[in-house]
Each structure stands twice: as structure tokens, then as C-alpha cells.
Amino acid sequence: MSSDEIKRVIIIGAGQAGGETAQRLRQAGFEGDITLLGEEPHAPYQRPPLSKKYLAGELTMDRLLLRPANVYAEEKIALLTSLRAVWIDRAGKKVRVEGGRELPFDALVLATGSKPRKLPLVGADLAGVFTLRTAADIDAMKPHFVAGKKLVVIGAGYIGLEAAAVARQLGLDVTVVETAVRPLARVTSPEVAGFFLDEHTRQGVRFVLGGQPALIKGSDRVTAVGLTDGTEIPADIVLAGIGVNPEMTLAQQSGLTTENGVITDAQCRTSDPNIFAIGDCAARPISFFDNRLCRLESVHNAVEGAKIVAAAITGGKPPALEAPWFWSDQYDLKLQIAGLFQGYDHIVFRGVMTDRAFAAFYYQGERLIAVDAVNKPAEYLGAKMLIQTGRTLPREVIADETRPMKELVASAK
Amino acid sequence: MPKITYIEASGKEHVIDAPNGQTVMEAAVKHAVPGIDADCGGACACATCHVYVDPDWLAKTGEAGSMEQSMLDFANDVETNSRLSCQIKISDALDGLVVRLPKSQH
């Protein structure tokens, strides 16, 4: 379908990807109908601060909103909150919502996000057991985040460790249980993981690494987490941070191609050319990584997907693509990540961990593929720029700290 | 409420009533001022909220911190009055602040 035939766009999912798509369609001059459907009661908001400043009580909901709620009406974007889409009729080009109403579309954008995995354990439904994805999740958990309470975090990924950091700062007693032998096992190298393990330990977090949770104990509220070796860890609150699954129910029901995510091309088009998929629920080829299909859970991916789809729908110029980027704030540490580290064979450092400011550069052969930078923004931005322009630096050159990062990047081929 | 004036690279002006406590970036994004992307939402992680502070206001906005300065080093068309607008907090002292926006954030 050519862009001038598209008069009605429906976006399912009012998270950052969906919200940005609506906004960028209007910015690109799209004058047709835009309907933005969200299950949550809020206008689109930023999720990253949920496990950081929102949990710490430093940011309120109105500051999380991408844009004030009244802006949607001003821009003639029909924002339908607390409403679930239940069916996509691809042949008839309609979306059915809860209650039976059917909404017609010319182009449909799936921005349905992801759902936290639930603990597959007896007791996982007890009061006091939480997952962390929405503002409502934090609103429910936050009243229990008081000094002296015992928090057990299951899963030592970024979300779990960010929550652990906030909890320690608020004076909770924190234990992190992780089935792998180190934290952050899926997302960074053993070296960088070791740094974060030491930092959290120094801040008073206890770790049970290689620990297998067997059940959540309690009669109506959680009282402890039981491990397979018989250990019991007393708990007032349990936070499960064991990853997310892409929300693909609608895509699967309607027969779109899915694997670990709704599969799309580089234009974010699914196997149905009238349907796009973006954000956490989608997997698209990433040009900087040999067009590997990647399902990225990040702000970068959400925003870039929105830009790509707005351009595709309006026939506009596609956006300049960025190397994937991520960040995590824990205590006074700002971790900034660019690229994808999977498959690295060498790691090179600038700075030393004991200064709490260092960067780990990941190489595959001669090629720079990723950076983890802790309190080292120049190294992060420099590496990101190299990756997205297809350049690299010899490993011994990037390690030379007598030369500033900016100068090195300028010299790179 | 302090008033902030944003001037796009094209010369188009936007005058925004900006509440104390928000940042110069947040006020712009919430009013859809084009030219401030602020992809990371103010976490000082993306360097896409670059602005030029009107020279008359530089003393009041203060200087970039070291993290911010390092990020700015990699932004396009950086000048001595460049700042990341997510790091400038709005207060009564900034009532009337004027910032100019670069041609592009990327």
C-alpha cells in the first residue's frame, strides 16, 4: 500500500514505542486518524526510571509521562487507555477491542511490549511477591520498601540489581538469588559482572549465586524463599527479575510470523505488509551486526522503531540508524552500553575498576562490537560512533589512555 | 512560572511556561518543541538534548559537569555555550532564559 492510501493508523500498545510512533507520525505531517490503544490507565510513559528514580520516590508519575495527557487530544490522537485489543482481523483490516467494538485500519502497528516471566514456583502468587514492568507494579511494591524490611530479589539482571541498589539506599535488607554462578550473566562479561558484584557486596547486598529457588513460603503473605538445597531466606518482599517474554498473543492469533518476537524486516514490517511491529515485542535485522535478527529491550529500540514506522507510513526519509544502546543506574554508577557483546573474543579496558570509572571494549577479531562504560561517557559515545559508522581501532590503540577518546575516534578507519 | 524561550535552528521561537524543578529538556519535550530529541528521558545517557545557552544567561545556568562535558564533546557543532538541556534545572532565577537549538541532534 502506498503511503497516500493510508488514512487510518491503529497502534496497539501505548508504551514508549507506541507513544513515540503517534507523535512522530504527526511530526511527519500525517493527517489521517491515529488511534493509540493501551491496557494501562496512563498516557505513554518512560519505563526505565521505574526501577530507579520512581522506585526511589524521586520522580512522580507526571514526570514519567512522555508528554502531558492533554497533548494527545490537541493533536487529534485518539488515546484509548485501560482498553485491550483482543483480535486482529487481517483480511477485514479491523482490530476488535474488549467489549466487541471493531476499529478499522489501513496500517496497524504492534507495540505490545513484553511481560515479565512469573516464577514457576509454588507460592509465586502469595502477597508480597512482585514483578516489575509497570508503574502499577511499583505503586504496589513501593509501600513495602521501608528500612529494615527483608527483600529477596530473584534474578541478578539489570532490573533486579537496580531495584537492589534502590532498596539498599532506602535501608532494606537485601539478598539476591541467582541461578547462574555470576550476576548479569546474559548481558555482560564476567569481568564487568564481577565489578558489579563487588559494588553491591560493598553496599551490603548478600548474593546467593548458583542458588536454585524451589518455593516461596508463606500462608497468605510471603515469609521466605526456599532453595533446592534446603536453605531458607527470610523475606518480607520478593521481587522476581527473571526476564521478560515478548507479548505476541495477537500476532500469533492472526498468523503473523513469530519466533522470539514478531519477525519484521528492516522497515519494521511483519509478514503482513499492512502490519508493523516495534519495540520489545518485535525482532528486526540490525544492520551493524550483519543483519542479525535482534529483539532488543531498550529505549533506543522503541524510539528507533517509531521513527522507522513513521517514515514508512508517510513515505518519508528513513531515520539514520544508531548502534543499539542501553544504560543502567546503580548507586552513583552510570553504566552505558553500546553495541551487542555476544560473540566477543577479546576484551580491552580503558581505566581501572578500582577508580569506579572504566570502559570494557568487546572485540570480535579486529572488530569492535560493543562497550560497557562505567562513569566513562566519552568512551561510551566514542565506541558507539565507531560501531555505527562501521569503523574500529586496533586493540592496543584503544587501550592507550594517554590519548583522549575523541582523538582516537577521529583517527579510526 | 518561569518562561523559557527555545529558538529552533530555523529561527522559529517557542515560549514555554516551565515549572520549577523540571529540566529545560523536559519542558521542551512535554510541549513538543522540535529539535530536542532527549531519547533517554533525561538520564544523561544519549546526548540528544543539546542546546546553546544565550550568552547573557551563562552565568545563571552554570557550567556543565564532567559527565555532561564528556558527552558534549561528541555532540555535533559544539560551542562554548553548549549544554545538555536535561542537566539544567528550572528555577525562578532562570525566568526568561533563552536557548537555541542545533540543526540536528544526531
Short mmCIF file of C-alpha atoms in Angstrom, two decimals:
data_model
loop_
_atom_site.label_atom_id
_atom_site.label_comp_id
_atom_site.label_asym_id
_atom_site.label_seq_id
_atom_site.Cartn_x
_atom_site.Cartn_y
_atom_site.Cartn_z
CA MET A 1 0.00 0.00 0.00
CA SER A 2 1.42 3.38 -0.94
CA SER A 3 1.68 6.00 1.76
CA ASP A 4 -1.07 8.28 0.41
CA GLU A 5 -3.64 5.50 0.72
CA ILE A 6 -3.10 5.20 4.46
CA LYS A 7 -5.80 7.20 6.21
CA ARG A 8 -6.23 5.22 9.44
CA VAL A 9 -3.43 4.02 11.69
CA ILE A 10 -4.03 1.94 14.79
CA ILE A 11 -1.21 1.47 17.27
CA ILE A 12 -1.68 -1.35 19.78
CA GLY A 13 0.37 -0.66 22.88
CA ALA A 14 0.77 2.76 24.50
CA GLY A 15 4.27 2.36 25.89
CA GLN A 16 7.24 4.36 24.67
CA ALA A 17 7.30 2.72 21.22
CA GLY A 18 3.58 3.27 20.63
CA GLY A 19 3.54 6.79 22.05
CA GLU A 20 6.55 7.86 20.02
CA THR A 21 5.00 6.42 16.84
CA ALA A 22 1.85 8.52 17.27
CA GLN A 23 3.87 11.64 17.96
CA ARG A 24 6.32 11.10 15.10
CA LEU A 25 3.51 10.40 12.62
CA ARG A 26 2.07 13.83 13.39
CA GLN A 27 5.52 15.44 13.26
CA ALA A 28 5.99 13.85 9.82
CA GLY A 29 2.77 15.52 8.64
CA PHE A 30 0.44 12.52 8.73
CA GLU A 31 -3.10 13.95 8.80
CA GLY A 32 -5.17 10.77 8.97
CA ASP A 33 -6.72 9.10 12.01
CA ILE A 34 -4.40 7.81 14.71
CA THR A 35 -5.74 5.51 17.41
CA LEU A 36 -3.39 4.60 20.26
CA LEU A 37 -4.63 1.70 22.37
CA GLY A 38 -3.14 0.92 25.77
CA GLU A 39 -4.02 -1.57 28.52
CA GLU A 40 -2.62 0.61 31.27
CA PRO A 41 -4.58 3.58 32.65
CA HIS A 42 -1.78 6.04 31.82
CA ALA A 43 -0.74 8.02 28.78
CA PRO A 44 2.59 6.70 27.41
CA TYR A 45 5.38 6.98 29.96
CA GLN A 46 9.05 6.12 30.33
CA ARG A 47 9.71 2.73 31.87
CA PRO A 48 13.46 2.91 32.61
CA PRO A 49 13.07 5.16 35.70
CA LEU A 50 10.59 2.71 37.26
CA SER A 51 13.33 0.55 38.77
CA LYS A 52 15.44 3.62 39.53
CA LYS A 53 14.17 7.09 40.46
CA TYR A 54 10.46 6.24 40.51
CA LEU A 55 11.03 3.35 42.92
CA ALA A 56 13.28 5.63 45.00
CA GLY A 57 10.44 8.17 45.17
CA GLU A 58 12.49 10.84 43.38
CA LEU A 59 10.20 11.10 40.33
CA THR A 60 6.41 11.30 40.22
CA MET A 61 4.14 9.89 37.51
CA ASP A 62 3.59 13.25 35.80
CA ARG A 63 7.32 13.49 35.18
CA LEU A 64 7.45 9.98 33.73
CA LEU A 65 4.85 10.81 31.07
CA LEU A 66 6.42 11.23 27.64
CA ARG A 67 4.05 14.13 27.07
CA PRO A 68 1.18 15.60 29.12
CA ALA A 69 -2.03 13.60 28.63
CA ASN A 70 -3.90 16.58 27.10
CA VAL A 71 -1.47 16.83 24.18
CA TYR A 72 -2.95 13.74 22.54
CA ALA A 73 -6.37 15.34 22.13
CA GLU A 74 -4.76 18.56 20.88
CA GLU A 75 -3.00 16.58 18.16
CA LYS A 76 -6.12 14.53 17.34
CA ILE A 77 -4.56 11.30 18.54
CA ALA A 78 -7.31 9.08 19.95
CA LEU A 79 -5.63 7.75 23.09
CA LEU A 80 -7.73 4.86 24.43
CA THR A 81 -6.36 3.77 27.81
CA SER A 82 -7.36 0.80 30.00
CA LEU A 83 -8.50 -0.96 26.85
CA ARG A 84 -7.27 -4.26 25.47
CA ALA A 85 -7.23 -5.31 21.84
CA VAL A 86 -8.42 -8.92 21.60
CA TRP A 87 -8.36 -9.82 17.91
CA ILE A 88 -6.85 -8.71 14.63
CA ASP A 89 -8.93 -9.40 11.52
CA ARG A 90 -6.21 -9.16 8.89
CA ALA A 91 -8.45 -9.80 5.88
CA GLY A 92 -11.03 -7.25 7.02
CA LYS A 93 -8.32 -4.91 8.37
CA LYS A 94 -10.02 -4.41 11.72
CA VAL A 95 -8.98 -4.64 15.35
CA ARG A 96 -11.54 -5.88 17.86
CA VAL A 97 -11.26 -4.48 21.36
CA GLU A 98 -12.63 -5.70 24.68
CA GLY A 99 -16.39 -5.21 24.66
CA GLY A 100 -16.63 -6.14 20.98
CA ARG A 101 -16.11 -2.81 19.22
CA GLU A 102 -14.22 -3.11 15.92
CA LEU A 103 -11.83 -0.44 14.69
CA PRO A 104 -10.81 -0.35 11.01
CA PHE A 105 -7.23 0.35 9.92
CA ASP A 106 -5.17 0.84 6.81
CA ALA A 107 -1.92 0.34 8.73
CA LEU A 108 -1.53 -1.36 12.10
CA VAL A 109 1.44 -1.02 14.46
CA LEU A 110 2.01 -3.70 17.09
CA ALA A 111 3.86 -2.16 20.03
CA THR A 112 2.64 -4.65 22.58
CA GLY A 113 5.85 -4.82 24.61
CA SER A 114 6.76 -7.67 26.89
CA LYS A 115 5.52 -9.37 30.03
CA PRO A 116 7.72 -10.28 33.00
CA ARG A 117 8.22 -14.00 33.44
CA LYS A 118 6.46 -15.33 36.51
CA LEU A 119 8.31 -17.52 38.95
CA PRO A 120 7.40 -21.12 38.09
CA LEU A 121 7.22 -21.94 41.80
CA VAL A 122 4.69 -22.89 44.43
CA GLY A 123 3.84 -19.73 46.35
CA ALA A 124 4.57 -17.36 43.46
CA ASP A 125 1.05 -15.90 43.85
CA LEU A 126 1.44 -15.04 47.54
CA ALA A 127 1.02 -11.43 48.62
CA GLY A 128 4.38 -9.71 48.74
CA VAL A 129 5.71 -11.35 45.55
CA PHE A 130 6.20 -8.81 42.76
CA THR A 131 7.38 -8.42 39.20
CA LEU A 132 8.50 -5.11 37.75
CA ARG A 133 7.24 -3.80 34.46
CA THR A 134 4.59 -1.12 35.00
CA ALA A 135 4.05 1.91 37.21
CA ALA A 136 1.29 -0.10 38.91
CA ASP A 137 3.85 -2.78 39.82
CA ILE A 138 5.99 -0.16 41.57
CA ASP A 139 2.97 1.52 43.19
CA ALA A 140 2.07 -1.86 44.71
CA MET A 141 5.60 -2.68 45.84
CA LYS A 142 6.78 0.76 46.99
CA PRO A 143 4.85 0.89 50.31
CA HIS A 144 6.84 -2.17 51.41
CA PHE A 145 10.15 -0.55 50.54
CA VAL A 146 10.89 0.67 54.06
CA ALA A 147 14.05 0.45 56.12
CA GLY A 148 14.55 -2.88 57.87
CA LYS A 149 12.26 -4.94 55.62
CA LYS A 150 13.77 -8.02 54.04
CA LEU A 151 13.82 -8.05 50.24
CA VAL A 152 14.80 -11.11 48.25
CA VAL A 153 15.47 -10.42 44.59
CA ILE A 154 15.32 -13.49 42.37
CA GLY A 155 17.41 -12.93 39.26
CA ALA A 156 20.54 -10.77 39.04
CA GLY A 157 19.86 -8.96 35.78
CA TYR A 158 19.81 -5.18 35.39
CA ILE A 159 16.26 -4.73 36.71
CA GLY A 160 16.94 -6.86 39.78
CA LEU A 161 20.22 -5.13 40.55
CA GLU A 162 18.77 -1.65 40.03
CA ALA A 163 15.97 -2.47 42.46
CA ALA A 164 18.51 -3.94 44.89
CA ALA A 165 20.51 -0.69 44.75
CA VAL A 166 17.43 1.43 45.49
CA ALA A 167 16.45 -0.93 48.31
CA ARG A 168 19.87 -0.67 49.96
CA GLN A 169 19.75 3.11 49.69
CA LEU A 170 16.37 3.02 51.48
CA GLY A 171 17.81 0.76 54.20
CA LEU A 172 16.24 -2.58 53.33
CA ASP A 173 17.99 -5.86 53.99
CA VAL A 174 18.67 -7.29 50.51
CA THR A 175 19.53 -10.77 49.27
CA VAL A 176 19.89 -11.53 45.56
CA VAL A 177 19.42 -15.13 44.45
CA GLU A 178 20.77 -16.02 41.03
CA THR A 179 20.81 -19.47 39.43
CA ALA A 180 23.93 -18.67 37.37
CA VAL A 181 27.32 -18.53 39.07
CA ARG A 182 27.58 -14.78 38.45
CA PRO A 183 25.23 -11.82 38.14
CA LEU A 184 24.42 -10.24 34.74
CA ALA A 185 25.43 -13.50 33.06
CA ARG A 186 23.33 -12.92 29.93
CA VAL A 187 24.15 -9.26 29.46
CA THR A 188 27.82 -8.67 30.14
CA SER A 189 31.27 -10.21 30.54
CA PRO A 190 32.48 -11.98 33.70
CA GLU A 191 34.86 -9.06 34.30
CA VAL A 192 32.18 -6.36 34.33
CA ALA A 193 29.79 -8.65 36.21
CA GLY A 194 32.47 -9.10 38.85
CA PHE A 195 32.75 -5.35 39.27
CA PHE A 196 29.01 -5.01 39.91
CA LEU A 197 29.06 -7.99 42.26
CA ASP A 198 31.80 -6.30 44.32
CA GLU A 199 29.98 -2.94 44.33
CA HIS A 200 26.71 -4.45 45.54
CA THR A 201 28.51 -6.56 48.13
CA ARG A 202 30.29 -3.46 49.42
CA GLN A 203 26.89 -1.75 49.66
CA GLY A 204 25.64 -4.60 51.85
CA VAL A 205 23.75 -6.77 49.34
CA ARG A 206 24.09 -10.51 50.00
CA PHE A 207 24.33 -12.79 46.99
CA VAL A 208 23.39 -16.44 46.68
CA LEU A 209 24.98 -17.38 43.35
CA GLY A 210 24.19 -20.75 41.84
CA GLY A 211 21.11 -20.79 44.09
CA GLN A 212 18.01 -22.59 42.83
CA PRO A 213 14.74 -21.27 44.27
CA ALA A 214 12.38 -24.18 44.99
CA LEU A 215 9.34 -22.47 46.52
CA ILE A 216 8.01 -19.28 48.05
CA LYS A 217 6.91 -19.91 51.64
CA GLY A 218 4.08 -18.23 53.50
CA SER A 219 0.40 -18.74 54.29
CA ASP A 220 -1.16 -15.57 52.94
CA ARG A 221 1.93 -13.38 52.71
CA VAL A 222 5.43 -14.42 51.73
CA THR A 223 7.71 -15.25 54.67
CA ALA A 224 10.71 -16.87 53.00
CA VAL A 225 12.25 -18.15 49.79
CA GLY A 226 13.21 -21.81 49.95
CA LEU A 227 16.11 -23.07 47.84
CA THR A 228 16.55 -26.60 46.46
CA ASP A 229 19.43 -27.24 48.88
CA GLY A 230 17.07 -26.65 51.79
CA THR A 231 18.28 -23.12 52.61
CA GLU A 232 15.54 -20.71 53.65
CA ILE A 233 15.96 -16.99 53.14
CA PRO A 234 13.52 -14.92 55.24
CA ALA A 235 11.60 -12.43 53.10
CA ASP A 236 9.00 -9.69 53.58
CA ILE A 237 9.06 -8.93 49.86
CA VAL A 238 10.18 -10.98 46.85
CA LEU A 239 10.95 -9.37 43.51
CA ALA A 240 11.18 -11.68 40.52
CA GLY A 241 13.53 -10.22 37.92
CA ILE A 242 13.99 -13.25 35.71
CA GLY A 243 13.44 -11.62 32.36
CA VAL A 244 10.52 -10.95 30.08
CA ASN A 245 8.71 -12.67 27.25
CA PRO A 246 7.59 -10.72 24.18
CA GLU A 247 3.82 -10.12 24.15
CA MET A 248 2.84 -11.77 20.87
CA THR A 249 -0.63 -13.18 21.55
CA LEU A 250 -2.39 -11.02 18.92
CA ALA A 251 0.35 -11.59 16.35
CA GLN A 252 0.20 -15.36 16.85
CA GLN A 253 -3.60 -15.49 16.78
CA SER A 254 -3.61 -13.69 13.46
CA GLY A 255 -0.91 -15.91 11.96
CA LEU A 256 1.96 -13.42 11.67
CA THR A 257 5.44 -14.94 11.63
CA THR A 258 6.87 -15.05 15.14
CA GLU A 259 9.89 -16.58 16.79
CA ASN A 260 11.44 -14.93 19.82
CA GLY A 261 9.48 -11.81 18.84
CA VAL A 262 7.27 -10.78 15.94
CA ILE A 263 9.60 -11.05 12.95
CA THR A 264 9.95 -7.93 10.81
CA ASP A 265 12.14 -6.60 8.03
CA ALA A 266 14.37 -3.55 8.41
CA GLN A 267 11.32 -1.32 7.82
CA CYS A 268 9.64 -2.99 10.81
CA ARG A 269 7.08 -4.66 8.53
CA THR A 270 5.78 -8.03 9.68
CA SER A 271 4.88 -10.90 7.33
CA ASP A 272 1.71 -8.85 6.61
CA PRO A 273 2.75 -5.68 4.73
CA ASN A 274 -0.04 -3.65 6.38
CA ILE A 275 1.15 -4.54 9.87
CA PHE A 276 4.29 -3.25 11.57
CA ALA A 277 5.82 -4.41 14.85
CA ILE A 278 8.22 -2.41 17.02
CA GLY A 279 9.70 -2.23 20.49
CA ASP A 280 10.15 -5.13 22.93
CA CYS A 281 7.69 -7.41 21.09
CA ALA A 282 9.49 -7.33 17.74
CA ALA A 283 12.69 -8.70 16.23
CA ARG A 284 14.28 -6.90 13.27
CA PRO A 285 17.57 -7.17 11.38
CA ILE A 286 20.26 -4.89 12.80
CA SER A 287 22.44 -3.58 10.01
CA PHE A 288 25.56 -3.02 12.16
CA PHE A 289 25.52 -6.68 13.16
CA ASP A 290 25.32 -8.42 9.78
CA ASN A 291 21.52 -8.01 9.75
CA ARG A 292 21.19 -10.43 12.65
CA LEU A 293 17.56 -10.58 13.82
CA CYS A 294 17.55 -8.96 17.25
CA ARG A 295 14.78 -8.46 19.77
CA LEU A 296 16.10 -5.58 21.84
CA GLU A 297 14.51 -4.45 25.09
CA SER A 298 15.53 -0.82 25.15
CA VAL A 299 14.52 2.79 24.77
CA HIS A 300 16.77 3.04 21.73
CA ASN A 301 14.91 0.22 20.01
CA ALA A 302 11.50 1.62 20.94
CA VAL A 303 12.29 5.11 19.63
CA GLU A 304 14.09 3.92 16.52
CA GLY A 305 11.22 1.59 15.63
CA ALA A 306 8.80 4.50 15.98
CA LYS A 307 10.93 6.67 13.68
CA ILE A 308 11.23 3.89 11.08
CA VAL A 309 7.47 3.21 11.05
CA ALA A 310 6.53 6.90 10.89
CA ALA A 311 8.80 7.26 7.86
CA ALA A 312 7.45 4.09 6.22
CA ILE A 313 3.80 5.14 6.69
CA THR A 314 4.28 8.71 5.48
CA GLY A 315 6.74 7.82 2.70
CA GLY A 316 9.35 10.00 4.44
CA LYS A 317 13.10 9.69 4.64
CA PRO A 318 14.13 6.75 6.86
CA PRO A 319 15.99 7.80 10.03
CA ALA A 320 19.74 7.46 10.46
CA LEU A 321 20.15 4.26 12.46
CA GLU A 322 22.07 4.10 15.72
CA ALA A 323 24.11 1.29 17.20
CA PRO A 324 21.97 -0.33 19.92
CA TRP A 325 22.44 1.48 23.22
CA PHE A 326 21.36 0.89 26.80
CA TRP A 327 22.05 2.25 30.26
CA SER A 328 21.71 1.24 33.89
CA ASP A 329 22.00 3.41 37.01
CA GLN A 330 23.06 1.69 40.24
CA TYR A 331 24.16 3.75 43.27
CA ASP A 332 26.36 6.51 41.83
CA LEU A 333 27.41 4.32 38.89
CA LYS A 334 26.23 5.09 35.40
CA LEU A 335 26.69 2.12 33.11
CA GLN A 336 26.35 3.00 29.43
CA ILE A 337 26.35 0.25 26.84
CA ALA A 338 26.62 0.44 23.07
CA GLY A 339 26.63 -2.40 20.57
CA LEU A 340 26.00 -6.10 21.18
CA PHE A 341 28.70 -8.01 23.07
CA GLN A 342 27.58 -11.57 22.22
CA GLY A 343 30.29 -13.45 20.38
CA TYR A 344 33.25 -11.34 21.57
CA ASP A 345 36.66 -12.99 21.78
CA HIS A 346 38.75 -10.18 23.29
CA ILE A 347 38.12 -7.58 25.92
CA VAL A 348 40.20 -4.40 26.31
CA PHE A 349 39.98 -1.88 29.15
CA ARG A 350 40.49 1.84 29.49
CA GLY A 351 40.61 2.96 33.10
CA VAL A 352 40.64 0.67 36.11
CA MET A 353 37.74 -0.73 38.08
CA THR A 354 39.10 0.46 41.42
CA ASP A 355 38.62 4.07 40.21
CA ARG A 356 34.95 3.21 39.58
CA ALA A 357 35.39 4.71 36.10
CA PHE A 358 36.37 2.35 33.31
CA ALA A 359 35.29 1.06 29.93
CA ALA A 360 35.36 -2.51 28.65
CA PHE A 361 35.59 -2.74 24.87
CA TYR A 362 34.50 -6.00 23.28
CA TYR A 363 36.16 -7.22 20.10
CA GLN A 364 35.38 -9.98 17.66
CA GLY A 365 38.73 -10.42 15.99
CA GLU A 366 39.81 -6.93 14.94
CA ARG A 367 36.30 -5.56 15.00
CA LEU A 368 34.93 -3.50 17.91
CA ILE A 369 31.41 -4.79 18.61
CA ALA A 370 30.41 -3.34 21.99
CA VAL A 371 31.36 -1.27 25.01
CA ASP A 372 30.34 -1.31 28.67
CA ALA A 373 31.34 2.06 30.12
CA VAL A 374 31.03 2.81 33.83
CA ASN A 375 31.19 6.55 34.57
CA LYS A 376 33.10 6.90 31.27
CA PRO A 377 30.76 8.71 28.86
CA ALA A 378 33.39 9.66 26.29
CA GLU A 379 34.39 6.01 25.88
CA TYR A 380 30.74 5.05 25.52
CA LEU A 381 29.91 7.69 22.91
CA GLY A 382 33.17 7.17 21.06
CA ALA A 383 32.65 3.43 20.77
CA LYS A 384 29.01 3.90 19.77
CA MET A 385 30.07 6.22 17.00
CA LEU A 386 32.70 3.74 15.76
CA ILE A 387 30.22 0.87 15.74
CA GLN A 388 27.52 2.77 13.88
CA THR A 389 29.95 4.02 11.24
CA GLY A 390 31.46 0.56 10.75
CA ARG A 391 34.90 1.59 11.99
CA THR A 392 37.24 0.04 14.53
CA LEU A 393 40.52 0.76 16.31
CA PRO A 394 43.35 -1.69 16.93
CA ARG A 395 43.04 -3.10 20.46
CA GLU A 396 46.39 -1.71 21.60
CA VAL A 397 45.41 1.74 20.33
CA ILE A 398 42.08 1.90 22.14
CA ALA A 399 43.85 0.82 25.35
CA ASP A 400 46.23 3.79 25.16
CA GLU A 401 44.88 6.10 27.81
CA THR A 402 47.41 8.82 27.13
CA ARG A 403 45.33 9.69 24.06
CA PRO A 404 41.81 11.07 24.58
CA MET A 405 38.93 9.01 23.22
CA LYS A 406 37.80 11.76 20.89
CA GLU A 407 41.21 11.88 19.20
CA LEU A 408 41.23 8.10 18.82
CA VAL A 409 37.79 8.08 17.25
CA ALA A 410 38.84 10.77 14.79
CA SER A 411 41.81 8.62 13.76
CA ALA A 412 39.80 5.43 13.28
CA LYS A 413 39.24 3.76 9.93
CA MET B 1 6.10 30.07 36.46
CA PRO B 2 9.43 30.79 34.70
CA LYS B 3 9.25 31.39 30.96
CA ILE B 4 11.82 29.73 28.71
CA THR B 5 12.33 30.65 25.07
CA TYR B 6 13.53 27.97 22.69
CA ILE B 7 14.71 29.09 19.26
CA GLU B 8 14.89 26.44 16.55
CA ALA B 9 17.77 26.44 14.07
CA SER B 10 15.27 27.87 11.54
CA GLY B 11 14.67 30.86 13.83
CA LYS B 12 11.20 29.77 14.96
CA GLU B 13 10.60 30.67 18.61
CA HIS B 14 8.70 28.72 21.26
CA VAL B 15 7.96 30.41 24.58
CA ILE B 16 7.07 27.85 27.26
CA ASP B 17 5.85 28.26 30.83
CA ALA B 18 8.12 25.82 32.60
CA PRO B 19 7.54 24.67 36.17
CA ASN B 20 10.31 24.93 38.74
CA GLY B 21 12.09 21.64 39.31
CA GLN B 22 11.68 20.33 35.77
CA THR B 23 14.63 20.49 33.43
CA VAL B 24 14.93 22.66 30.32
CA MET B 25 14.80 19.41 28.31
CA GLU B 26 11.61 18.13 29.99
CA ALA B 27 9.71 21.37 29.45
CA ALA B 28 10.64 21.29 25.75
CA VAL B 29 9.71 17.64 25.23
CA LYS B 30 6.41 17.98 27.07
CA HIS B 31 5.47 20.83 24.74
CA ALA B 32 6.78 19.04 21.65
CA VAL B 33 9.39 21.66 20.79
CA PRO B 34 11.01 20.16 17.67
CA GLY B 35 14.79 19.81 17.81
CA ILE B 36 15.19 18.30 21.26
CA ASP B 37 15.06 14.52 20.96
CA ALA B 38 16.06 13.54 24.52
CA ASP B 39 15.71 9.86 23.75
CA CYS B 40 16.92 8.71 27.18
CA GLY B 41 14.42 10.87 29.04
CA GLY B 42 17.00 12.83 30.99
CA ALA B 43 19.35 10.15 32.28
CA CYS B 44 22.38 11.90 30.70
CA ALA B 45 22.78 8.80 28.54
CA CYS B 46 22.20 9.92 24.96
CA ALA B 47 23.41 13.49 24.29
CA THR B 48 20.37 14.29 22.12
CA CYS B 49 19.12 17.34 24.06
CA HIS B 50 21.99 19.65 23.13
CA VAL B 51 21.22 23.41 23.31
CA TYR B 52 23.15 26.67 23.08
CA VAL B 53 22.55 28.85 26.12
CA ASP B 54 22.15 32.54 25.26
CA PRO B 55 25.45 34.14 26.39
CA ASP B 56 23.58 36.53 28.71
CA TRP B 57 22.38 33.54 30.72
CA LEU B 58 25.56 31.50 31.01
CA ALA B 59 26.40 32.79 34.48
CA LYS B 60 22.99 31.72 35.80
CA THR B 61 22.84 28.29 34.19
CA GLY B 62 26.32 27.42 35.47
CA GLU B 63 28.79 25.11 33.80
CA ALA B 64 28.47 21.58 32.50
CA GLY B 65 29.52 18.86 34.95
CA SER B 66 32.30 16.47 33.94
CA MET B 67 29.94 13.70 32.77
CA GLU B 68 27.93 16.18 30.73
CA GLN B 69 31.07 17.76 29.26
CA SER B 70 32.34 14.36 28.12
CA MET B 71 29.01 13.68 26.41
CA LEU B 72 29.02 17.10 24.77
CA ASP B 73 32.49 16.50 23.34
CA PHE B 74 30.84 14.05 20.95
CA ALA B 75 27.81 16.14 20.01
CA ASN B 76 27.70 17.94 16.65
CA ASP B 77 28.60 21.64 16.30
CA VAL B 78 29.57 22.14 19.94
CA GLU B 79 30.26 25.71 21.06
CA THR B 80 31.48 27.17 24.34
CA ASN B 81 27.84 27.83 25.33
CA SER B 82 26.69 24.26 24.59
CA ARG B 83 24.84 22.37 27.32
CA LEU B 84 22.72 19.24 27.63
CA SER B 85 19.33 20.66 28.49
CA CYS B 86 18.48 17.66 30.69
CA GLN B 87 21.12 18.91 33.12
CA ILE B 88 19.71 22.46 33.52
CA LYS B 89 17.10 22.59 36.27
CA ILE B 90 14.46 25.30 36.00
CA SER B 91 14.13 27.81 38.85
CA ASP B 92 12.88 31.38 39.29
CA ALA B 93 16.43 32.53 38.62
CA LEU B 94 16.08 31.23 35.05
CA ASP B 95 12.82 33.08 34.29
CA GLY B 96 13.36 34.49 30.79
CA LEU B 97 16.10 32.02 29.79
CA VAL B 98 16.78 31.81 26.06
CA VAL B 99 18.28 28.69 24.46
CA ARG B 100 18.96 27.99 20.79
CA LEU B 101 18.71 24.53 19.25
CA PRO B 102 21.26 22.93 16.92
CA LYS B 103 20.38 21.89 13.37
CA SER B 104 20.45 18.22 14.36
CA GLN B 105 20.89 16.11 17.47
CA HIS B 106 22.47 13.18 15.65
#
